[in-house]
mmCIF file of N, CA and C in Angstrom:
data_model
loop_
_atom_site.group_PDB
_atom_site.id
_atom_site.type_symbol
_atom_site.label_atom_id
_atom_site.label_comp_id
_atom_site.label_asym_id
_atom_site.label_seq_id
_atom_site.Cartn_x
_atom_site.Cartn_y
_atom_site.Cartn_z
ATOM 1 N N MET A 143 -13.767 8.411 59.866
ATOM 2 C CA MET A 143 -13.121 9.584 58.862
ATOM 3 C C MET A 143 -11.642 9.001 58.176
ATOM 4 N N ALA A 144 -11.579 8.973 56.814
ATOM 5 C CA ALA A 144 -10.309 9.000 56.254
ATOM 6 C C ALA A 144 -9.192 10.138 56.571
ATOM 7 N N LYS A 145 -8.121 9.805 56.462
ATOM 8 C CA LYS A 145 -7.063 10.672 56.469
ATOM 9 C C LYS A 145 -5.652 10.647 55.427
ATOM 10 N N ILE A 146 -5.527 11.822 54.960
ATOM 11 C CA ILE A 146 -4.187 12.132 54.102
ATOM 12 C C ILE A 146 -3.553 12.554 54.302
ATOM 13 N N ILE A 147 -2.588 12.125 54.595
ATOM 14 C CA ILE A 147 -0.993 12.705 55.080
ATOM 15 C C ILE A 147 -0.162 13.117 53.633
ATOM 16 N N ALA A 148 0.595 14.650 53.807
ATOM 17 C CA ALA A 148 1.805 14.924 52.532
ATOM 18 C C ALA A 148 2.632 15.841 53.207
ATOM 19 N N GLU A 149 4.328 15.704 53.479
ATOM 20 C CA GLU A 149 5.007 16.088 53.595
ATOM 21 C C GLU A 149 4.835 16.224 55.025
ATOM 22 N N GLY A 150 4.678 15.648 55.614
ATOM 23 C CA GLY A 150 4.067 15.981 57.042
ATOM 24 C C GLY A 150 2.835 16.495 57.912
ATOM 25 N N LYS A 151 2.320 16.535 57.181
ATOM 26 C CA LYS A 151 0.974 17.217 57.166
ATOM 27 C C LYS A 151 -0.052 16.543 57.233
ATOM 28 N N GLU A 152 -1.085 16.654 57.995
ATOM 29 C CA GLU A 152 -2.456 15.547 57.870
ATOM 30 C C GLU A 152 -3.779 16.544 58.262
ATOM 31 N N GLN A 153 -4.557 15.610 56.931
ATOM 32 C CA GLN A 153 -6.326 16.065 56.953
ATOM 33 C C GLN A 153 -6.780 15.280 57.239
ATOM 34 N N GLU A 154 -7.794 15.320 57.802
ATOM 35 C CA GLU A 154 -8.425 14.105 57.863
ATOM 36 C C GLU A 154 -9.956 14.862 57.238
ATOM 37 N N LEU A 155 -10.750 13.621 56.576
ATOM 38 C CA LEU A 155 -11.999 13.554 54.868
ATOM 39 C C LEU A 155 -13.082 12.734 55.681
ATOM 40 N N PRO A 156 -14.249 13.114 55.081
ATOM 41 C CA PRO A 156 -15.227 12.020 55.453
ATOM 42 C C PRO A 156 -14.511 10.792 54.490
ATOM 43 N N ASP A 157 -15.058 9.454 54.846
ATOM 44 C CA ASP A 157 -14.950 8.071 54.043
ATOM 45 C C ASP A 157 -15.804 8.256 53.066
ATOM 46 N N GLY A 158 -14.939 7.627 51.606
ATOM 47 C CA GLY A 158 -16.072 8.404 51.030
ATOM 48 C C GLY A 158 -16.296 9.255 49.935
ATOM 49 N N SER A 159 -15.279 10.346 50.450
ATOM 50 C CA SER A 159 -14.918 11.241 49.818
ATOM 51 C C SER A 159 -13.906 11.839 48.620
ATOM 52 N N HIS A 160 -14.211 12.426 47.703
ATOM 53 C CA HIS A 160 -13.345 13.192 46.465
ATOM 54 C C HIS A 160 -12.086 14.010 47.513
ATOM 55 N N ILE A 161 -10.558 13.405 47.373
ATOM 56 C CA ILE A 161 -9.738 13.878 47.975
ATOM 57 C C ILE A 161 -9.486 15.678 47.424
ATOM 58 N N ILE A 162 -9.854 15.982 46.548
ATOM 59 C CA ILE A 162 -9.206 16.902 45.724
ATOM 60 C C ILE A 162 -9.233 18.565 47.128
ATOM 61 N N SER A 163 -10.126 18.833 47.431
ATOM 62 C CA SER A 163 -10.030 20.021 48.455
ATOM 63 C C SER A 163 -8.888 19.267 49.507
ATOM 64 N N THR A 164 -8.893 18.375 49.897
ATOM 65 C CA THR A 164 -7.944 18.217 51.274
ATOM 66 C C THR A 164 -6.737 18.481 50.644
ATOM 67 N N CYS A 165 -6.164 17.526 49.492
ATOM 68 C CA CYS A 165 -5.407 17.540 48.220
ATOM 69 C C CYS A 165 -4.187 19.349 48.340
ATOM 70 N N GLU A 166 -5.902 20.371 48.354
ATOM 71 C CA GLU A 166 -5.231 21.531 47.721
ATOM 72 C C GLU A 166 -4.976 22.077 49.124
ATOM 73 N N ARG A 167 -5.275 22.133 50.113
ATOM 74 C CA ARG A 167 -5.005 22.661 52.048
ATOM 75 C C ARG A 167 -3.431 22.052 51.532
ATOM 76 N N LEU A 168 -3.310 20.548 51.587
ATOM 77 C CA LEU A 168 -2.506 20.200 51.368
ATOM 78 C C LEU A 168 -0.876 20.760 50.211
ATOM 79 N N GLY A 169 -1.453 21.814 49.447
ATOM 80 C CA GLY A 169 -0.201 21.984 48.953
ATOM 81 C C GLY A 169 -0.438 21.359 47.545
ATOM 82 N N VAL A 170 -1.147 20.801 47.141
ATOM 83 C CA VAL A 170 -1.092 19.654 45.587
ATOM 84 C C VAL A 170 -1.573 20.888 44.828
ATOM 85 N N PRO A 171 -0.611 21.610 43.400
ATOM 86 C CA PRO A 171 -1.132 21.967 42.416
ATOM 87 C C PRO A 171 -2.446 21.685 42.120
ATOM 88 N N LEU A 172 -3.216 22.223 41.255
ATOM 89 C CA LEU A 172 -4.345 21.953 40.438
ATOM 90 C C LEU A 172 -4.500 23.101 39.712
ATOM 91 N N SER A 173 -4.933 22.490 38.378
ATOM 92 C CA SER A 173 -4.853 23.750 37.006
ATOM 93 C C SER A 173 -6.333 23.294 36.897
ATOM 94 N N CYS A 174 -6.615 22.311 36.194
ATOM 95 C CA CYS A 174 -8.327 22.757 35.042
ATOM 96 C C CYS A 174 -9.485 21.688 36.183
ATOM 97 N N TYR A 175 -8.918 20.523 37.473
ATOM 98 C CA TYR A 175 -10.158 20.833 37.913
ATOM 99 C C TYR A 175 -10.825 19.712 37.624
ATOM 100 N N ALA A 176 -10.209 19.124 35.994
ATOM 101 C CA ALA A 176 -11.325 18.561 35.360
ATOM 102 C C ALA A 176 -10.739 16.731 34.947
ATOM 103 N N GLY A 177 -9.658 16.279 35.502
ATOM 104 C CA GLY A 177 -8.600 15.085 35.279
ATOM 105 C C GLY A 177 -8.118 15.298 33.594
ATOM 106 N N LEU A 178 -7.852 16.395 33.061
ATOM 107 C CA LEU A 178 -7.833 16.933 31.294
ATOM 108 C C LEU A 178 -5.564 17.711 31.790
ATOM 109 N N CYS A 179 -5.650 17.935 32.369
ATOM 110 C CA CYS A 179 -4.307 18.698 32.189
ATOM 111 C C CYS A 179 -3.082 18.059 33.094
ATOM 112 N N GLY A 180 -3.282 16.902 34.045
ATOM 113 C CA GLY A 180 -2.044 16.423 34.721
ATOM 114 C C GLY A 180 -1.838 16.882 35.565
ATOM 115 N N THR A 181 -1.803 18.349 36.429
ATOM 116 C CA THR A 181 -1.057 18.900 37.263
ATOM 117 C C THR A 181 -1.162 18.513 38.322
ATOM 118 N N CYS A 182 -2.221 18.252 39.228
ATOM 119 C CA CYS A 182 -2.530 17.073 39.935
ATOM 120 C C CYS A 182 -2.171 15.971 40.154
ATOM 121 N N VAL A 183 -0.981 15.678 39.371
ATOM 122 C CA VAL A 183 -0.482 13.640 39.869
ATOM 123 C C VAL A 183 0.051 13.688 40.821
ATOM 124 N N ILE A 184 -0.185 12.830 41.606
ATOM 125 C CA ILE A 184 0.453 12.789 42.922
ATOM 126 C C ILE A 184 0.642 11.398 42.811
ATOM 127 N N THR A 185 1.432 10.962 43.723
ATOM 128 C CA THR A 185 2.065 9.406 44.163
ATOM 129 C C THR A 185 1.546 9.030 45.340
ATOM 130 N N ILE A 186 0.793 7.369 45.480
ATOM 131 C CA ILE A 186 0.524 7.165 46.599
ATOM 132 C C ILE A 186 1.704 6.532 47.258
ATOM 133 N N GLU A 187 2.251 7.371 48.397
ATOM 134 C CA GLU A 187 3.326 6.025 49.043
ATOM 135 C C GLU A 187 2.991 5.010 49.588
ATOM 136 N N GLU A 188 1.883 5.054 50.544
ATOM 137 C CA GLU A 188 0.842 4.280 51.401
ATOM 138 C C GLU A 188 -0.843 4.180 51.324
ATOM 139 N N GLY A 189 -1.301 3.319 51.272
ATOM 140 C CA GLY A 189 -2.580 2.945 51.657
ATOM 141 C C GLY A 189 -3.779 3.326 49.903
ATOM 142 N N ILE A 190 -2.885 2.560 49.397
ATOM 143 C CA ILE A 190 -3.521 2.339 48.075
ATOM 144 C C ILE A 190 -4.945 2.190 48.042
ATOM 145 N N GLU A 191 -4.765 0.818 49.085
ATOM 146 C CA GLU A 191 -5.876 -0.105 48.343
ATOM 147 C C GLU A 191 -7.174 0.868 50.005
ATOM 148 N N ASN A 192 -6.765 1.706 49.505
ATOM 149 C CA ASN A 192 -7.330 2.811 51.008
ATOM 150 C C ASN A 192 -8.692 3.658 49.473
ATOM 151 N N LEU A 193 -8.200 3.578 47.911
ATOM 152 C CA LEU A 193 -8.936 4.504 47.449
ATOM 153 C C LEU A 193 -10.020 3.823 46.408
ATOM 154 N N GLU A 194 -10.373 4.380 46.139
ATOM 155 C CA GLU A 194 -11.329 3.628 45.045
ATOM 156 C C GLU A 194 -10.426 3.424 43.991
ATOM 157 N N PRO A 195 -10.952 2.421 42.589
ATOM 158 C CA PRO A 195 -10.476 2.230 41.384
ATOM 159 C C PRO A 195 -10.489 3.227 40.782
ATOM 160 N N LYS A 196 -9.333 3.705 39.792
ATOM 161 C CA LYS A 196 -8.840 4.687 38.696
ATOM 162 C C LYS A 196 -10.420 4.671 38.243
ATOM 163 N N ASN A 197 -10.841 6.516 37.600
ATOM 164 C CA ASN A 197 -12.036 6.482 36.800
ATOM 165 C C ASN A 197 -11.423 6.493 35.114
ATOM 166 N N GLU A 198 -12.031 6.652 34.554
ATOM 167 C CA GLU A 198 -11.696 6.863 33.044
ATOM 168 C C GLU A 198 -10.845 7.622 32.547
ATOM 169 N N ALA A 199 -10.691 9.326 33.359
ATOM 170 C CA ALA A 199 -10.044 10.021 32.716
ATOM 171 C C ALA A 199 -8.682 9.815 33.210
ATOM 172 N N GLU A 200 -8.157 8.968 34.617
ATOM 173 C CA GLU A 200 -7.200 8.447 35.276
ATOM 174 C C GLU A 200 -6.210 7.290 34.178
ATOM 175 N N ILE A 201 -7.103 6.392 33.353
ATOM 176 C CA ILE A 201 -6.822 5.302 32.705
ATOM 177 C C ILE A 201 -6.364 6.095 31.758
ATOM 178 N N ASP A 202 -7.063 7.070 30.852
ATOM 179 C CA ASP A 202 -6.805 7.231 29.901
ATOM 180 C C ASP A 202 -5.485 8.203 29.700
ATOM 181 N N MET A 203 -5.347 8.891 31.277
ATOM 182 C CA MET A 203 -3.687 9.575 31.022
ATOM 183 C C MET A 203 -2.670 8.754 30.874
ATOM 184 N N GLY A 204 -2.909 6.847 31.274
ATOM 185 C CA GLY A 204 -1.716 6.152 31.342
ATOM 186 C C GLY A 204 -0.693 6.590 32.871
ATOM 187 N N LEU A 205 -1.642 6.610 33.636
ATOM 188 C CA LEU A 205 -0.948 6.799 35.226
ATOM 189 C C LEU A 205 0.121 5.856 35.558
ATOM 190 N N GLU A 206 1.335 5.666 36.307
ATOM 191 C CA GLU A 206 1.996 4.474 37.206
ATOM 192 C C GLU A 206 0.561 4.263 38.334
ATOM 193 N N ASP A 207 1.019 2.790 38.377
ATOM 194 C CA ASP A 207 -0.082 2.177 38.624
ATOM 195 C C ASP A 207 -0.267 2.813 40.297
ATOM 196 N N ASN A 208 0.894 3.395 41.112
ATOM 197 C CA ASN A 208 0.480 3.804 42.392
ATOM 198 C C ASN A 208 0.476 5.715 41.963
ATOM 199 N N GLN A 209 0.330 6.253 40.440
ATOM 200 C CA GLN A 209 -0.165 7.421 40.486
ATOM 201 C C GLN A 209 -1.291 8.037 40.549
ATOM 202 N N ARG A 210 -2.027 9.127 40.972
ATOM 203 C CA ARG A 210 -3.439 9.089 40.733
ATOM 204 C C ARG A 210 -3.691 10.666 40.280
ATOM 205 N N LEU A 211 -4.341 11.474 39.799
ATOM 206 C CA LEU A 211 -5.272 12.470 40.043
ATOM 207 C C LEU A 211 -6.420 13.050 40.461
ATOM 208 N N ALA A 212 -5.435 13.595 41.993
ATOM 209 C CA ALA A 212 -6.126 14.346 43.060
ATOM 210 C C ALA A 212 -7.535 15.035 42.572
ATOM 211 N N CYS A 213 -7.422 15.429 41.452
ATOM 212 C CA CYS A 213 -9.014 16.291 41.498
ATOM 213 C C CYS A 213 -9.980 14.992 40.714
ATOM 214 N N GLN A 214 -9.510 13.444 40.759
ATOM 215 C CA GLN A 214 -10.584 12.716 40.167
ATOM 216 C C GLN A 214 -10.829 11.284 41.455
ATOM 217 N N THR A 215 -9.798 11.420 42.409
ATOM 218 C CA THR A 215 -9.753 10.354 43.436
ATOM 219 C C THR A 215 -10.292 9.969 44.427
ATOM 220 N N ARG A 216 -11.359 9.502 44.691
ATOM 221 C CA ARG A 216 -12.074 9.421 45.792
ATOM 222 C C ARG A 216 -11.272 8.255 46.975
ATOM 223 N N ILE A 217 -11.390 9.413 48.673
ATOM 224 C CA ILE A 217 -10.965 7.614 49.164
ATOM 225 C C ILE A 217 -11.974 6.835 50.054
ATOM 226 N N ARG A 218 -12.095 5.465 50.233
ATOM 227 C CA ARG A 218 -12.967 4.858 50.472
ATOM 228 C C ARG A 218 -13.075 5.061 51.821
ATOM 229 N N SER A 219 -11.593 4.739 53.142
ATOM 230 C CA SER A 219 -11.078 4.955 54.060
ATOM 231 C C SER A 219 -9.713 4.520 54.484
ATOM 232 N N GLY A 220 -9.498 4.999 55.761
ATOM 233 C CA GLY A 220 -8.219 5.027 56.245
ATOM 234 C C GLY A 220 -7.325 5.399 56.040
ATOM 235 N N VAL A 221 -6.246 5.456 56.128
ATOM 236 C CA VAL A 221 -5.192 6.520 55.893
ATOM 237 C C VAL A 221 -4.299 6.378 54.178
ATOM 238 N N VAL A 222 -4.400 7.309 54.114
ATOM 239 C CA VAL A 222 -3.574 7.700 52.256
ATOM 240 C C VAL A 222 -2.267 8.252 51.857
ATOM 241 N N LYS A 223 -0.876 8.132 52.167
ATOM 242 C CA LYS A 223 0.103 8.649 52.033
ATOM 243 C C LYS A 223 0.510 9.208 50.789
ATOM 244 N N ILE A 224 0.564 10.586 49.962
ATOM 245 C CA ILE A 224 0.528 10.753 49.260
ATOM 246 C C ILE A 224 1.613 11.347 49.021
ATOM 247 N N SER A 225 2.381 11.724 47.522
ATOM 248 C CA SER A 225 3.916 13.159 47.154
ATOM 249 C C SER A 225 2.748 13.622 45.827
ATOM 250 N N TRP A 226 3.890 14.897 45.716
ATOM 251 C CA TRP A 226 3.881 15.569 44.440
ATOM 252 C C TRP A 226 5.296 16.055 43.381
#
């Protein structure tokens, strides 16, 4: 099982999962769910190596290296600490 940590809260999820539902439960704001609006930009504080590479929507948005879209990101395994 993988784990997302944010604001002192932890949520487990299956390895290889999209993180959107977990992030929503942790309080990350979401809007379009399609990688278009940028509302769900998160900062990866720790564990970026545990995420799949950025997809085209994230690359097109021009995010910093440690930023991801919660609605587009998949976790491989391990622990990832986020903020927003």
